[in-house]
Amino acid sequence: MNPPARYAAADLVAGRDVLLVARRELAPGTGRATVVRAAPPAPDIAAALAEAARAAREADAAIVVVGTTEHGESEGYDRTDLALGAGQDALVHAVASANPRTVAVVNSGGPVEMPWREAAGAVLLAWFPGQEGGGGLADVLFGRAEPGGRLPTTWPAVLADAPVTRTRPVDGRLPYDEGLHVGHRGWLRQHRTPAYWFGHGLGYTTWTYEELSVPPFWRAGRT
């Protein structure tokens, strides 16, 4: 749920002790936990990207795992953007540029912007897979299991393209006048092409639909 947090920065020198004091007053009858933790030093982004590209060039194939965290996506608040953040886009670009056989694995609970999606050899959406995610991912990548899932939502290329971003109350009122133009139909109404449509998904085989027909009339309650 990403509870409120307070941050403080300190310059650390090897071999020098730093005293950290945290005080908090709790009202009677309340039960709250206080956690004090230290973040690791910020990495050298340029050096890390160069090392990732070098490793990718020397490999037969590369797998890059990216995704969101509780700091950008949670049940307790709304997301402000769809960016992966923390230099992850640059990481995929660097690896995919060094090795076209790059698989980008995305761990997220909803749509994210993927400006590198055309550069990667494949994109695998794993959502938040749980403790067996590693084994399941290996089975899919090595062909022991079919990645048979299909998108339950439409994913925009950029947040500004999503129809919902233009839904704003006016004078305290928000009319729901879109009618049938909700979900993926909203994209058809505004004539914009998303990154991936509702129902998108590929696998290790191909198939075709033949002899499809649509009745000239339809009745409410049927699709």
Short mmCIF file of C-alpha atoms in Angstrom, two decimals:
data_model
loop_
_atom_site.label_atom_id
_atom_site.label_comp_id
_atom_site.label_asym_id
_atom_site.label_seq_id
_atom_site.Cartn_x
_atom_site.Cartn_y
_atom_site.Cartn_z
CA MET A 1 0.00 0.00 0.00
CA ASN A 2 3.09 2.24 0.02
CA PRO A 3 2.66 3.96 3.42
CA PRO A 4 3.93 7.52 3.96
CA ALA A 5 7.69 7.84 4.25
CA ARG A 6 10.16 10.52 5.27
CA TYR A 7 13.62 10.75 3.73
CA ALA A 8 16.90 12.35 4.77
CA ALA A 9 20.23 12.38 2.94
CA ALA A 10 23.68 12.06 4.48
CA ASP A 11 27.15 12.04 2.94
CA LEU A 12 28.93 8.85 3.98
CA VAL A 13 32.67 8.35 4.17
CA ALA A 14 34.24 4.90 4.41
CA GLY A 15 35.36 4.12 7.95
CA ARG A 16 33.44 6.99 9.57
CA ASP A 17 30.52 6.17 11.86
CA VAL A 18 27.23 8.01 11.40
CA LEU A 19 24.72 8.25 14.25
CA LEU A 20 21.12 8.03 13.08
CA VAL A 21 18.41 9.13 15.52
CA ALA A 22 14.70 8.73 14.77
CA ARG A 23 11.98 9.94 17.15
CA ARG A 24 8.26 9.54 16.79
CA GLU A 25 5.34 10.33 19.07
CA LEU A 26 2.42 7.92 19.00
CA ALA A 27 -1.03 8.82 20.23
CA PRO A 28 -2.48 6.47 22.88
CA GLY A 29 -4.44 3.57 21.44
CA THR A 30 -2.84 3.71 18.01
CA GLY A 31 -0.86 0.89 16.52
CA ARG A 32 1.70 1.95 13.97
CA ALA A 33 4.99 0.53 12.87
CA THR A 34 8.10 2.59 12.29
CA VAL A 35 10.78 1.20 10.01
CA VAL A 36 14.21 2.79 9.65
CA ARG A 37 16.27 1.69 6.69
CA ALA A 38 19.20 2.86 4.59
CA ALA A 39 19.20 3.02 0.82
CA PRO A 40 22.28 1.86 -1.07
CA PRO A 41 24.46 4.44 -2.82
CA ALA A 42 23.20 5.57 -6.21
CA PRO A 43 24.81 3.54 -8.99
CA ASP A 44 26.89 4.93 -11.83
CA ILE A 45 24.21 4.81 -14.55
CA ALA A 46 26.58 5.33 -17.48
CA ALA A 47 28.92 2.58 -16.29
CA ALA A 48 26.03 0.20 -15.67
CA LEU A 49 24.59 0.76 -19.16
CA ALA A 50 28.00 0.23 -20.75
CA GLU A 51 28.48 -3.02 -18.83
CA ALA A 52 25.00 -4.24 -19.81
CA ALA A 53 25.68 -3.49 -23.49
CA ARG A 54 29.04 -5.29 -23.31
CA ALA A 55 27.44 -8.38 -21.77
CA ALA A 56 24.69 -8.32 -24.41
CA ARG A 57 27.18 -8.18 -27.28
CA GLU A 58 28.97 -11.26 -25.95
CA ALA A 59 25.77 -13.28 -25.41
CA ASP A 60 23.74 -15.41 -27.82
CA ALA A 61 20.60 -13.74 -26.46
CA ALA A 62 19.81 -11.20 -23.78
CA ILE A 63 16.98 -11.06 -21.25
CA VAL A 64 16.17 -7.73 -19.61
CA VAL A 65 13.65 -7.63 -16.76
CA VAL A 66 12.02 -4.25 -16.14
CA GLY A 67 8.93 -3.16 -14.28
CA THR A 68 7.22 -1.02 -11.70
CA THR A 69 7.56 -0.98 -7.92
CA GLU A 70 5.36 0.01 -5.00
CA HIS A 71 6.78 3.52 -5.32
CA GLY A 72 5.06 4.10 -8.67
CA GLU A 73 2.18 1.63 -8.75
CA SER A 74 0.02 0.53 -5.83
CA GLU A 75 -3.56 0.09 -4.70
CA GLY A 76 -3.35 3.02 -2.32
CA TYR A 77 -3.05 5.86 -4.85
CA ASP A 78 -3.40 6.79 -8.52
CA ARG A 79 -0.48 6.63 -10.93
CA THR A 80 0.76 9.95 -12.27
CA ASP A 81 2.38 8.48 -15.41
CA LEU A 82 3.05 5.21 -17.23
CA ALA A 83 6.84 5.51 -17.37
CA LEU A 84 9.02 2.70 -16.04
CA GLY A 85 11.49 5.15 -14.52
CA ALA A 86 14.91 4.58 -12.95
CA GLY A 87 16.69 4.45 -16.31
CA GLN A 88 14.96 1.24 -17.36
CA ASP A 89 14.09 2.51 -20.84
CA ALA A 90 17.73 3.41 -21.43
CA LEU A 91 18.73 -0.07 -20.24
CA VAL A 92 16.51 -1.85 -22.75
CA HIS A 93 17.65 0.48 -25.54
CA ALA A 94 21.32 -0.20 -24.70
CA VAL A 95 20.92 -3.97 -24.57
CA ALA A 96 18.68 -4.23 -27.64
CA SER A 97 21.07 -2.04 -29.64
CA ALA A 98 23.93 -4.37 -28.74
CA ASN A 99 22.01 -7.60 -29.35
CA PRO A 100 18.86 -7.80 -31.52
CA ARG A 101 18.00 -11.12 -29.83
CA THR A 102 16.81 -9.29 -26.73
CA VAL A 103 13.75 -10.33 -24.74
CA ALA A 104 12.27 -7.60 -22.55
CA VAL A 105 10.30 -9.05 -19.63
CA VAL A 106 7.87 -6.58 -18.07
CA ASN A 107 6.70 -6.94 -14.46
CA SER A 108 3.83 -4.53 -13.85
CA GLY A 109 0.23 -4.49 -12.73
CA GLY A 110 -1.01 -2.39 -15.63
CA PRO A 111 0.02 -0.62 -18.83
CA VAL A 112 3.45 0.98 -19.05
CA GLU A 113 5.09 3.00 -21.80
CA MET A 114 7.60 0.98 -23.80
CA PRO A 115 9.39 3.32 -26.24
CA TRP A 116 11.84 0.49 -27.01
CA ARG A 117 9.21 -2.10 -27.97
CA GLU A 118 10.16 -2.08 -31.67
CA ALA A 119 13.88 -2.45 -30.88
CA ALA A 120 13.50 -5.52 -28.68
CA GLY A 121 13.31 -8.91 -30.33
CA ALA A 122 10.38 -9.87 -28.09
CA VAL A 123 8.35 -8.40 -25.24
CA LEU A 124 6.95 -10.74 -22.59
CA LEU A 125 4.44 -9.36 -20.10
CA ALA A 126 4.75 -11.35 -16.87
CA TRP A 127 2.61 -9.06 -14.66
CA PHE A 128 3.53 -9.72 -10.99
CA PRO A 129 4.12 -13.47 -11.20
CA GLY A 130 4.83 -14.46 -7.59
CA GLN A 131 7.39 -16.86 -6.17
CA GLU A 132 7.28 -19.27 -9.12
CA GLY A 133 7.76 -16.48 -11.64
CA GLY A 134 11.37 -17.40 -12.35
CA GLY A 135 10.58 -21.02 -13.15
CA GLY A 136 7.57 -20.08 -15.24
CA LEU A 137 9.58 -17.50 -17.16
CA ALA A 138 12.28 -20.06 -17.91
CA ASP A 139 9.68 -22.53 -19.19
CA VAL A 140 8.24 -19.92 -21.56
CA LEU A 141 11.59 -18.66 -22.84
CA PHE A 142 12.93 -22.16 -23.48
CA GLY A 143 9.77 -23.29 -25.25
CA ARG A 144 8.52 -25.70 -22.61
CA ALA A 145 5.35 -23.64 -22.16
CA GLU A 146 3.30 -21.51 -24.55
CA PRO A 147 2.94 -17.80 -23.70
CA GLY A 148 -0.77 -18.05 -24.40
CA GLY A 149 -2.03 -15.01 -22.50
CA ARG A 150 -3.84 -12.14 -24.20
CA LEU A 151 -4.05 -8.53 -23.04
CA PRO A 152 -7.18 -7.77 -20.96
CA THR A 153 -6.71 -4.04 -21.61
CA THR A 154 -5.53 -1.76 -24.41
CA TRP A 155 -2.03 -0.37 -23.89
CA PRO A 156 -1.24 3.16 -25.14
CA ALA A 157 2.10 4.05 -26.67
CA VAL A 158 2.13 7.17 -24.48
CA LEU A 159 -0.19 8.22 -21.68
CA ALA A 160 -1.47 11.26 -23.59
CA ASP A 161 -3.02 8.97 -26.21
CA ALA A 162 -5.30 7.19 -23.72
CA PRO A 163 -8.93 8.40 -23.94
CA VAL A 164 -9.29 8.43 -20.16
CA THR A 165 -6.74 11.24 -19.82
CA ARG A 166 -9.25 13.68 -21.31
CA THR A 167 -11.92 12.86 -18.75
CA ARG A 168 -12.09 15.82 -16.38
CA PRO A 169 -14.90 17.19 -14.19
CA VAL A 170 -16.23 20.62 -15.15
CA ASP A 171 -17.86 22.72 -12.41
CA GLY A 172 -18.02 19.66 -10.21
CA ARG A 173 -19.84 17.55 -12.81
CA LEU A 174 -18.56 14.61 -14.84
CA PRO A 175 -21.08 13.44 -17.45
CA TYR A 176 -20.81 9.85 -18.63
CA ASP A 177 -21.84 10.51 -22.22
CA GLU A 178 -19.49 8.17 -24.09
CA GLY A 179 -22.21 5.57 -24.58
CA LEU A 180 -20.73 2.46 -26.16
CA HIS A 181 -17.37 4.14 -26.67
CA VAL A 182 -15.68 2.71 -23.58
CA GLY A 183 -12.63 0.49 -23.30
CA HIS A 184 -11.11 -0.33 -26.67
CA ARG A 185 -14.05 1.34 -28.46
CA GLY A 186 -12.86 4.68 -27.13
CA TRP A 187 -9.74 4.30 -29.24
CA LEU A 188 -11.80 3.76 -32.37
CA ARG A 189 -13.78 6.91 -31.67
CA GLN A 190 -10.71 9.14 -31.39
CA HIS A 191 -8.86 7.53 -34.34
CA ARG A 192 -5.68 6.85 -32.43
CA THR A 193 -3.63 3.68 -32.61
CA PRO A 194 -2.43 2.19 -29.32
CA ALA A 195 0.78 0.28 -28.81
CA TYR A 196 -1.18 -2.93 -28.25
CA TRP A 197 -4.89 -3.56 -28.64
CA PHE A 198 -7.15 -5.36 -26.19
CA GLY A 199 -6.70 -9.08 -26.83
CA HIS A 200 -3.20 -8.76 -28.29
CA GLY A 201 -0.84 -11.64 -27.73
CA LEU A 202 1.55 -13.79 -29.72
CA GLY A 203 2.90 -17.29 -29.24
CA TYR A 204 5.09 -19.91 -30.84
CA THR A 205 2.69 -20.73 -33.65
CA THR A 206 0.40 -19.03 -36.17
CA TRP A 207 -3.28 -19.45 -36.84
CA THR A 208 -6.00 -18.02 -39.03
CA TYR A 209 -9.71 -17.37 -38.65
CA GLU A 210 -11.79 -18.53 -41.59
CA GLU A 211 -15.42 -18.30 -42.68
CA LEU A 212 -16.30 -15.66 -40.12
CA SER A 213 -19.71 -14.03 -40.34
CA VAL A 214 -21.47 -11.17 -38.62
CA PRO A 215 -25.30 -10.95 -38.52
CA PRO A 216 -26.75 -7.78 -40.06
CA PHE A 217 -28.66 -7.00 -36.87
CA TRP A 218 -27.93 -7.50 -33.21
CA ARG A 219 -30.00 -7.47 -30.06
CA ALA A 220 -29.07 -5.79 -26.77
CA GLY A 221 -27.34 -8.22 -24.45
CA ARG A 222 -25.60 -10.09 -27.23
CA THR A 223 -22.14 -9.47 -28.68
#
